[in-house]
Short mmCIF file of C-alpha atoms and ligand atoms in Angstrom, two decimals:
data_model
loop_
_atom_site.label_atom_id
_atom_site.label_comp_id
_atom_site.label_asym_id
_atom_site.label_seq_id
_atom_site.Cartn_x
_atom_site.Cartn_y
_atom_site.Cartn_z
CA MET A 163 -0.15 -0.06 0.21
CA ASP A 164 1.23 3.38 -1.00
CA ASN A 165 1.83 5.79 1.92
CA LEU A 166 0.18 9.11 1.61
CA ARG A 167 2.53 11.78 1.80
CA PHE A 168 3.15 15.44 2.08
CA ASP A 169 6.68 16.11 1.43
CA GLY A 170 7.21 19.50 0.19
CA ARG A 171 3.84 20.53 1.21
CA VAL A 172 3.20 23.23 3.80
CA VAL A 173 0.49 23.43 5.49
CA ILE A 174 -1.45 26.02 8.01
CA VAL A 175 -3.35 24.25 11.02
CA THR A 176 -5.29 26.93 12.97
CA GLY A 177 -5.84 26.33 16.75
CA ALA A 178 -3.04 23.40 16.46
CA GLY A 179 -1.91 24.18 19.93
CA ALA A 180 -4.57 21.53 21.54
CA GLY A 181 -7.41 19.02 20.73
CA LEU A 182 -8.43 18.12 16.96
CA GLY A 183 -5.85 21.00 15.65
CA LYS A 184 -2.65 19.50 17.24
CA ALA A 185 -4.01 16.02 16.06
CA TYR A 186 -3.91 17.11 12.48
CA ALA A 187 -0.60 19.12 12.80
CA LEU A 188 1.35 15.85 14.15
CA LEU A 189 -0.15 13.65 11.36
CA PHE A 190 0.49 16.16 8.81
CA ALA A 191 3.96 16.15 9.96
CA GLU A 192 4.69 12.82 10.44
CA ARG A 193 3.84 12.42 6.71
CA GLY A 194 6.38 14.77 5.88
CA ALA A 195 4.49 18.10 5.69
CA SER A 196 5.91 21.31 7.05
CA VAL A 197 3.73 22.64 9.55
CA VAL A 198 2.80 26.14 10.78
CA VAL A 199 0.95 25.40 14.39
CA ASN A 200 -0.92 28.23 14.82
CA ASP A 201 -2.58 29.24 18.21
CA LEU A 202 -3.60 32.26 20.14
CA GLY A 203 -3.45 30.39 23.50
CA GLY A 204 -6.39 31.79 25.03
CA SER A 205 -9.12 30.42 27.09
CA ARG A 206 -11.80 28.20 25.78
CA SER A 207 -14.15 31.23 25.81
CA GLY A 208 -11.25 33.26 23.68
CA ASP A 209 -10.17 35.35 26.35
CA GLY A 210 -6.32 36.15 26.84
CA SER A 211 -3.07 34.46 24.88
CA SER A 212 -0.09 32.42 25.33
CA SER A 213 2.54 31.16 23.07
CA LYS A 214 2.71 27.89 25.17
CA ALA A 215 0.34 25.71 23.33
CA ALA A 216 1.91 26.33 20.04
CA ASP A 217 5.28 25.97 21.09
CA ALA A 218 4.59 22.75 22.91
CA VAL A 219 3.37 21.50 19.83
CA VAL A 220 6.32 22.43 17.55
CA ALA A 221 8.48 21.03 20.37
CA GLU A 222 6.62 17.80 19.76
CA ILE A 223 6.89 17.61 16.11
CA ARG A 224 10.58 18.60 16.06
CA ALA A 225 11.32 15.96 18.57
CA LYS A 226 9.95 13.63 16.18
CA GLY A 227 12.18 14.67 13.32
CA GLY A 228 9.11 16.71 11.80
CA LYS A 229 9.34 20.20 10.45
CA ALA A 230 7.09 23.09 11.96
CA VAL A 231 7.09 26.50 13.14
CA PRO A 232 4.77 28.41 15.61
CA ASN A 233 2.46 31.64 14.90
CA TYR A 234 0.88 33.03 17.78
CA ASP A 235 -1.74 35.34 15.88
CA SER A 236 -5.48 35.34 15.93
CA VAL A 237 -6.91 33.91 12.99
CA VAL A 238 -8.57 37.15 12.24
CA ASP A 239 -4.96 38.36 11.03
CA GLY A 240 -4.83 35.61 8.40
CA ASP A 241 -2.40 37.35 6.38
CA LYS A 242 0.31 36.92 9.49
CA LEU A 243 -0.30 33.35 9.42
CA VAL A 244 0.21 32.91 5.46
CA GLN A 245 3.23 35.34 5.98
CA THR A 246 4.96 32.77 8.85
CA ALA A 247 4.18 30.01 6.22
CA LEU A 248 5.84 32.11 3.39
CA ASP A 249 8.74 33.42 5.58
CA ASN A 250 9.76 29.78 7.07
CA PHE A 251 8.76 27.35 4.14
CA GLY A 252 8.60 29.57 0.84
CA ARG A 253 5.18 28.51 0.08
CA ILE A 254 1.38 27.49 1.25
CA ASP A 255 -0.42 24.59 -0.03
CA ILE A 256 -2.83 23.82 2.74
CA VAL A 257 -5.10 25.54 5.35
CA VAL A 258 -7.07 23.89 7.82
CA ASN A 259 -9.20 26.42 9.55
CA ASN A 260 -9.76 24.60 12.96
CA ALA A 261 -9.48 27.05 15.57
CA GLY A 262 -12.65 27.85 17.87
CA ILE A 263 -14.13 29.04 20.95
CA LEU A 264 -17.59 28.75 22.74
CA ARG A 265 -19.43 31.35 24.52
CA ASP A 266 -22.29 29.33 25.04
CA LYS A 267 -25.86 31.50 26.19
CA SER A 268 -29.46 30.76 25.42
CA PHE A 269 -30.58 32.88 22.49
CA ALA A 270 -32.11 35.46 24.52
CA ARG A 271 -28.94 36.32 26.62
CA ILE A 272 -26.34 36.46 23.88
CA SER A 273 -24.75 39.77 24.07
CA GLU A 274 -23.50 41.54 20.97
CA SER A 275 -19.76 40.95 21.98
CA ASP A 276 -20.44 37.27 22.40
CA TRP A 277 -21.84 37.05 19.14
CA ASN A 278 -19.34 38.90 17.45
CA LEU A 279 -16.39 37.36 19.15
CA VAL A 280 -17.71 33.75 17.88
CA HIS A 281 -18.05 34.68 14.45
CA ASP A 282 -15.06 36.37 14.40
CA VAL A 283 -12.81 33.19 15.41
CA HIS A 284 -14.74 30.74 13.41
CA LEU A 285 -16.45 32.37 10.24
CA LYS A 286 -14.13 35.58 9.77
CA GLY A 287 -11.21 33.64 10.85
CA ALA A 288 -11.57 31.05 8.04
CA PHE A 289 -12.07 33.89 5.66
CA LYS A 290 -9.11 35.83 6.37
CA VAL A 291 -6.49 33.02 6.68
CA THR A 292 -8.22 31.37 3.63
CA GLN A 293 -8.23 34.54 1.26
CA ALA A 294 -4.45 35.37 2.34
CA ALA A 295 -3.57 31.93 1.11
CA TRP A 296 -5.92 32.08 -2.28
CA PRO A 297 -3.61 33.93 -4.39
CA HIS A 298 -0.72 31.46 -3.97
CA PHE A 299 -3.03 28.57 -4.54
CA ARG A 300 -4.45 30.03 -7.67
CA LYS A 301 -0.83 30.84 -9.16
CA GLN A 302 0.63 27.20 -8.41
CA ASN A 303 -2.87 25.69 -9.55
CA TYR A 304 -3.04 23.70 -6.51
CA GLY A 305 -4.76 24.19 -2.75
CA ARG A 306 -6.71 22.29 -0.38
CA VAL A 307 -8.87 24.14 2.34
CA ILE A 308 -10.83 22.55 5.35
CA VAL A 309 -13.16 24.41 7.24
CA THR A 310 -14.59 23.08 10.47
CA SER A 311 -18.24 23.07 10.97
CA SER A 312 -20.45 21.24 13.70
CA ASN A 313 -23.68 19.16 14.33
CA SER A 314 -24.48 22.44 16.21
CA GLY A 315 -24.52 24.18 13.24
CA LEU A 316 -26.23 21.56 11.14
CA TYR A 317 -29.17 20.71 13.38
CA GLY A 318 -29.04 23.37 16.30
CA ASN A 319 -28.12 22.79 19.82
CA PHE A 320 -29.65 24.54 22.70
CA GLY A 321 -27.47 27.45 24.19
CA GLN A 322 -25.26 27.75 21.00
CA ALA A 323 -27.16 30.14 18.74
CA ASN A 324 -24.10 32.18 18.09
CA TYR A 325 -21.84 29.22 17.70
CA SER A 326 -24.50 27.41 15.28
CA ALA A 327 -24.94 30.30 13.19
CA ALA A 328 -20.98 30.84 12.55
CA LYS A 329 -20.66 26.90 12.08
CA LEU A 330 -23.42 26.78 9.21
CA GLY A 331 -21.92 30.19 7.77
CA LEU A 332 -18.85 27.97 7.18
CA VAL A 333 -20.53 25.57 5.18
CA GLY A 334 -21.70 28.19 3.12
CA LEU A 335 -18.53 29.81 2.70
CA CYS A 336 -17.18 26.52 1.68
CA ASN A 337 -19.85 25.87 -0.74
CA THR A 338 -18.79 28.78 -2.86
CA MET A 339 -14.88 28.77 -2.67
CA ALA A 340 -14.99 24.92 -3.76
CA ILE A 341 -17.11 26.30 -6.88
CA GLU A 342 -14.63 29.26 -7.00
CA GLY A 343 -11.53 27.50 -6.51
CA ARG A 344 -12.54 24.32 -8.98
CA LYS A 345 -10.66 25.65 -12.06
CA ASN A 346 -7.44 26.09 -10.23
CA ASN A 347 -7.22 23.10 -8.47
CA ILE A 348 -8.30 24.02 -5.27
CA ASN A 349 -10.75 21.88 -3.31
CA CYS A 350 -12.50 23.04 -0.01
CA ASN A 351 -14.34 20.66 2.39
CA VAL A 352 -16.00 21.00 5.55
CA ILE A 353 -15.13 18.36 8.47
CA VAL A 354 -17.84 17.84 11.27
CA PRO A 355 -16.08 16.27 13.92
CA THR A 356 -16.96 14.97 17.59
CA ALA A 357 -14.02 14.68 19.66
CA ALA A 358 -13.01 14.68 23.00
CA SER A 359 -11.27 18.13 23.99
CA ARG A 360 -11.74 21.42 26.19
CA LEU A 361 -14.66 22.32 24.22
CA THR A 362 -16.42 18.92 24.86
CA GLU A 363 -15.10 17.93 28.40
CA ASP A 364 -18.11 19.21 30.38
CA ILE A 365 -20.63 18.59 27.69
CA LEU A 366 -19.97 14.88 26.73
CA PRO A 367 -20.81 11.92 28.75
CA PRO A 368 -17.30 10.46 30.18
CA ASP A 369 -17.70 6.97 28.96
CA PHE A 370 -18.64 8.49 25.50
CA PHE A 371 -15.72 10.97 26.00
CA ALA A 372 -13.06 8.71 26.36
CA GLU A 373 -13.57 6.94 22.81
CA LEU A 374 -13.81 10.34 20.86
CA LYS A 375 -10.06 10.68 20.22
CA PRO A 376 -9.09 13.31 17.86
CA GLU A 377 -6.48 10.92 16.60
CA LEU A 378 -9.34 9.32 14.98
CA ILE A 379 -10.44 12.09 13.00
CA ALA A 380 -7.01 13.54 11.86
CA PRO A 381 -6.74 10.58 9.18
CA VAL A 382 -10.17 11.93 7.39
CA VAL A 383 -8.81 15.64 7.05
CA VAL A 384 -5.34 14.84 5.98
CA TRP A 385 -6.79 12.64 2.99
CA LEU A 386 -8.89 15.34 2.21
CA CYS A 387 -6.05 17.38 1.99
CA HIS A 388 -3.59 15.05 -0.18
CA GLU A 389 -3.23 15.83 -3.86
CA ASN A 390 -4.60 12.78 -4.82
CA CYS A 391 -8.08 13.47 -3.02
CA GLU A 392 -10.53 14.72 -5.70
CA GLU A 393 -13.49 15.27 -3.22
CA ASN A 394 -14.58 18.97 -3.20
CA GLY A 395 -17.56 21.08 -1.84
CA SER A 396 -18.65 18.21 0.77
CA ILE A 397 -19.28 17.89 4.17
CA ILE A 398 -17.70 15.03 5.97
CA GLU A 399 -18.66 14.17 9.26
CA SER A 400 -16.43 11.73 11.58
CA ALA A 401 -15.99 10.37 15.19
CA ALA A 402 -14.98 7.71 16.93
CA GLY A 403 -13.14 5.91 13.81
CA TRP A 404 -16.27 6.33 11.72
CA ALA A 405 -16.96 8.87 8.91
CA THR A 406 -19.30 9.63 6.51
CA LYS A 407 -20.66 12.48 3.91
CA CYS A 408 -23.68 14.64 4.87
CA HIS A 409 -26.07 16.33 2.29
CA LEU A 410 -29.05 18.93 2.47
CA VAL A 411 -31.74 17.61 0.59
CA ARG A 412 -35.14 19.15 -0.96
CA GLY A 413 -38.36 17.39 -1.17
CA SER A 414 -40.38 16.86 -4.60
CA GLY A 415 -42.72 19.77 -3.71
CA ILE A 416 -46.44 20.38 -4.49
CA LEU A 417 -47.92 22.73 -6.92
CA LEU A 418 -49.66 25.56 -5.23
CA ARG A 419 -51.87 26.59 -8.39
CA HIS A 420 -53.25 25.12 -11.48
CA LYS A 421 -52.89 27.69 -14.25
CA ILE A 422 -50.27 30.48 -14.53
CA THR A 423 -53.07 32.94 -14.28
CA ASP A 424 -53.96 31.49 -10.95
CA MET A 425 -52.64 33.12 -7.64
CA VAL A 426 -51.71 31.28 -4.45
CA SER A 427 -53.64 32.03 -1.21
CA PRO A 428 -52.54 30.90 2.38
CA GLU A 429 -55.35 28.76 2.00
CA ASN A 430 -53.90 26.64 -0.32
CA VAL A 431 -50.55 26.66 1.34
CA ARG A 432 -52.43 25.39 4.42
CA ASP A 433 -54.43 22.84 2.45
CA VAL A 434 -51.27 20.93 1.00
CA TRP A 435 -48.83 21.57 3.91
CA SER A 436 -48.62 18.07 4.93
CA LYS A 437 -47.71 17.31 1.05
CA LEU A 438 -45.71 20.06 0.88
CA THR A 439 -43.38 19.09 3.90
CA ASP A 440 -43.07 15.50 2.82
CA MET A 441 -39.50 14.37 2.59
CA SER A 442 -40.19 10.63 1.45
CA GLN A 443 -39.47 11.74 -2.18
CA ALA A 444 -36.31 14.00 -0.93
CA SER A 445 -33.21 14.07 -3.24
CA ARG A 446 -29.84 16.11 -3.09
CA LEU A 447 -29.34 18.65 -5.69
CA ASN A 448 -25.59 19.41 -6.69
CA SER A 449 -25.84 23.03 -8.00
CA ILE A 450 -27.75 25.97 -7.90
CA GLU A 451 -28.22 25.70 -11.69
CA GLU A 452 -30.21 22.53 -10.90
CA ALA A 453 -32.04 24.41 -8.26
CA SER A 454 -33.06 27.06 -11.20
CA SER A 455 -33.72 24.53 -13.73
CA THR A 456 -36.29 22.79 -11.51
CA LEU A 457 -38.08 25.95 -11.06
CA LEU A 458 -38.47 26.16 -14.78
CA GLY A 459 -39.78 22.97 -14.92
CA VAL A 460 -42.52 23.83 -12.50
CA ILE A 461 -43.43 26.84 -14.61
CA ASP A 462 -43.79 24.79 -17.66
CA GLU A 463 -45.81 22.43 -15.77
CA ILE A 464 -48.23 24.99 -14.61
CA LYS A 465 -48.16 26.38 -18.05
CA SER A 466 -49.21 23.14 -19.83
CA GLY A 467 -51.54 22.12 -16.88
CA PRO A 468 -50.64 19.26 -14.62
CA GLN A 469 -50.71 15.72 -15.32
CA THR A 470 -52.72 15.07 -12.33
CA LYS A 471 -54.93 17.91 -10.54
CA ASN A 472 -54.27 18.53 -6.98
CA GLU A 473 -57.90 18.17 -5.70
CA ASN A 474 -56.30 19.70 -2.36
CA ILE A 475 -55.93 22.89 -4.19
CA SER A 476 -58.95 25.44 -4.22
CA VAL A 477 -57.28 28.06 -6.22
CA PHE A 478 -58.20 31.65 -6.39
CA ASP A 479 -58.83 32.75 -9.73
CA TYR A 480 -57.74 36.30 -10.46
CA THR A 481 -58.28 36.67 -13.87
P1 NAI B 761 -9.61 23.08 21.85
O1 NAI B 761 -10.15 24.11 22.48
O2 NAI B 761 -9.37 21.84 22.25
O3 NAI B 761 -9.01 23.70 20.38
C1 NAI B 761 -9.26 25.12 19.70
C2 NAI B 761 -7.90 25.81 19.60
O4 NAI B 761 -8.20 26.68 18.65
C3 NAI B 761 -7.20 25.99 21.00
O5 NAI B 761 -6.02 25.51 21.32
C4 NAI B 761 -7.41 27.84 21.04
O6 NAI B 761 -6.47 28.58 21.62
C5 NAI B 761 -7.41 27.92 19.79
N1 NAI B 761 -7.92 29.10 19.24
C6 NAI B 761 -9.20 30.03 19.81
N2 NAI B 761 -9.38 30.92 19.34
C7 NAI B 761 -8.25 31.10 18.32
C8 NAI B 761 -7.82 32.38 17.44
N3 NAI B 761 -8.56 33.56 17.60
N4 NAI B 761 -6.64 31.97 16.80
C9 NAI B 761 -6.01 31.17 16.97
N5 NAI B 761 -6.09 30.09 17.31
C10 NAI B 761 -7.30 30.20 18.58
O7 NAI B 761 -11.15 22.66 20.65
P2 NAI B 761 -11.37 21.34 19.53
O8 NAI B 761 -12.29 20.61 20.43
O9 NAI B 761 -10.08 20.84 19.03
O10 NAI B 761 -12.01 22.20 18.26
C11 NAI B 761 -11.36 22.66 17.12
C12 NAI B 761 -12.60 22.62 16.35
O11 NAI B 761 -13.25 21.85 16.18
C13 NAI B 761 -13.50 24.02 16.59
O12 NAI B 761 -13.63 24.73 15.48
C14 NAI B 761 -14.69 23.54 17.35
O13 NAI B 761 -15.49 24.59 17.13
C15 NAI B 761 -14.85 22.39 16.06
N6 NAI B 761 -15.60 21.33 16.87
C16 NAI B 761 -15.38 20.46 17.52
C17 NAI B 761 -16.11 19.58 18.29
C18 NAI B 761 -15.73 18.69 19.31
O14 NAI B 761 -16.39 17.78 19.56
N7 NAI B 761 -14.83 18.52 19.93
C19 NAI B 761 -17.47 19.53 17.62
C20 NAI B 761 -17.68 20.13 16.61
C21 NAI B 761 -16.72 21.14 16.28
#
């Protein structure tokens, strides 16, 4: 079996002083990459800073014969992280946007500063670091980007409205970066991890926590960043030595009017609600073009008259 190697590749892992980021940095270095170990070294809620976390991981990588340098800037200063890569290794190939904090509060109690800081670290940080690397990716016709979402973003979680919003924002960011990067061999994917770390130590039950080693997720992220991996624009969930792909899906829908001259009333909507929300025939759409083209099909169908009339609709005829 050919080993997957990263010799000559330069990777920035943000928030690599602990938890998942540390596991990613160690595995990339073990596979020959030169690693910028970024970590602000603050508290779980984003207060303070320290060089200790990044320094410890760099020391560990070097002790094992790997190549790494520390960077202590916040991800919101993304250009400084990329400059560290260029100054020390002369290039940048891979950005793993992993840095994160929590400021959990019920929705009613979220302050504007909690909202802003959570969005700054997760969403703006990923934007700034990746955008600073982007021109280099385009010039060399190669780049790999990971953004880190969460099941809290995909499904919601009590007390995490600020975090959920930022985490689903990262999916949107990745969706479009994947489209714009494709022609330059820049692949962007989302990782949705569940792992034992200081972010989850008081959230996950102890038995479950013990089985969720970050090292079990690192190989998934490392593969997604390899030059042989063609995955692009996907959401990959991983935990406990398991991984899968996640999709948004759309139901098959229901016509709310019979003729192109008909209007739609709230009562029409109410009367077909169970069919409108039926997901038994749900499917995945691959692009915004596909979403638009099905709408064109809907208009054609209304113009030519539906094959089977929906008896639930009592259409108001405005003609
Ligand atoms: P962690 O707290 O162990 O690691 C996050 C690291 O990011 C810390 O070392 C911290 O100092 C650093 N950091 C925070 N703000 C920073 C900034 N502005 N600039 C640079 N570094 C900064 O947490 P964990 O669990 O390893 O989380 C990693 C990522 O995975 C986060 O984005 C988190 O939201 C996400 N995640 C984690 C899950 C889990 O189960 N552990 C679940 C879903 C998502």
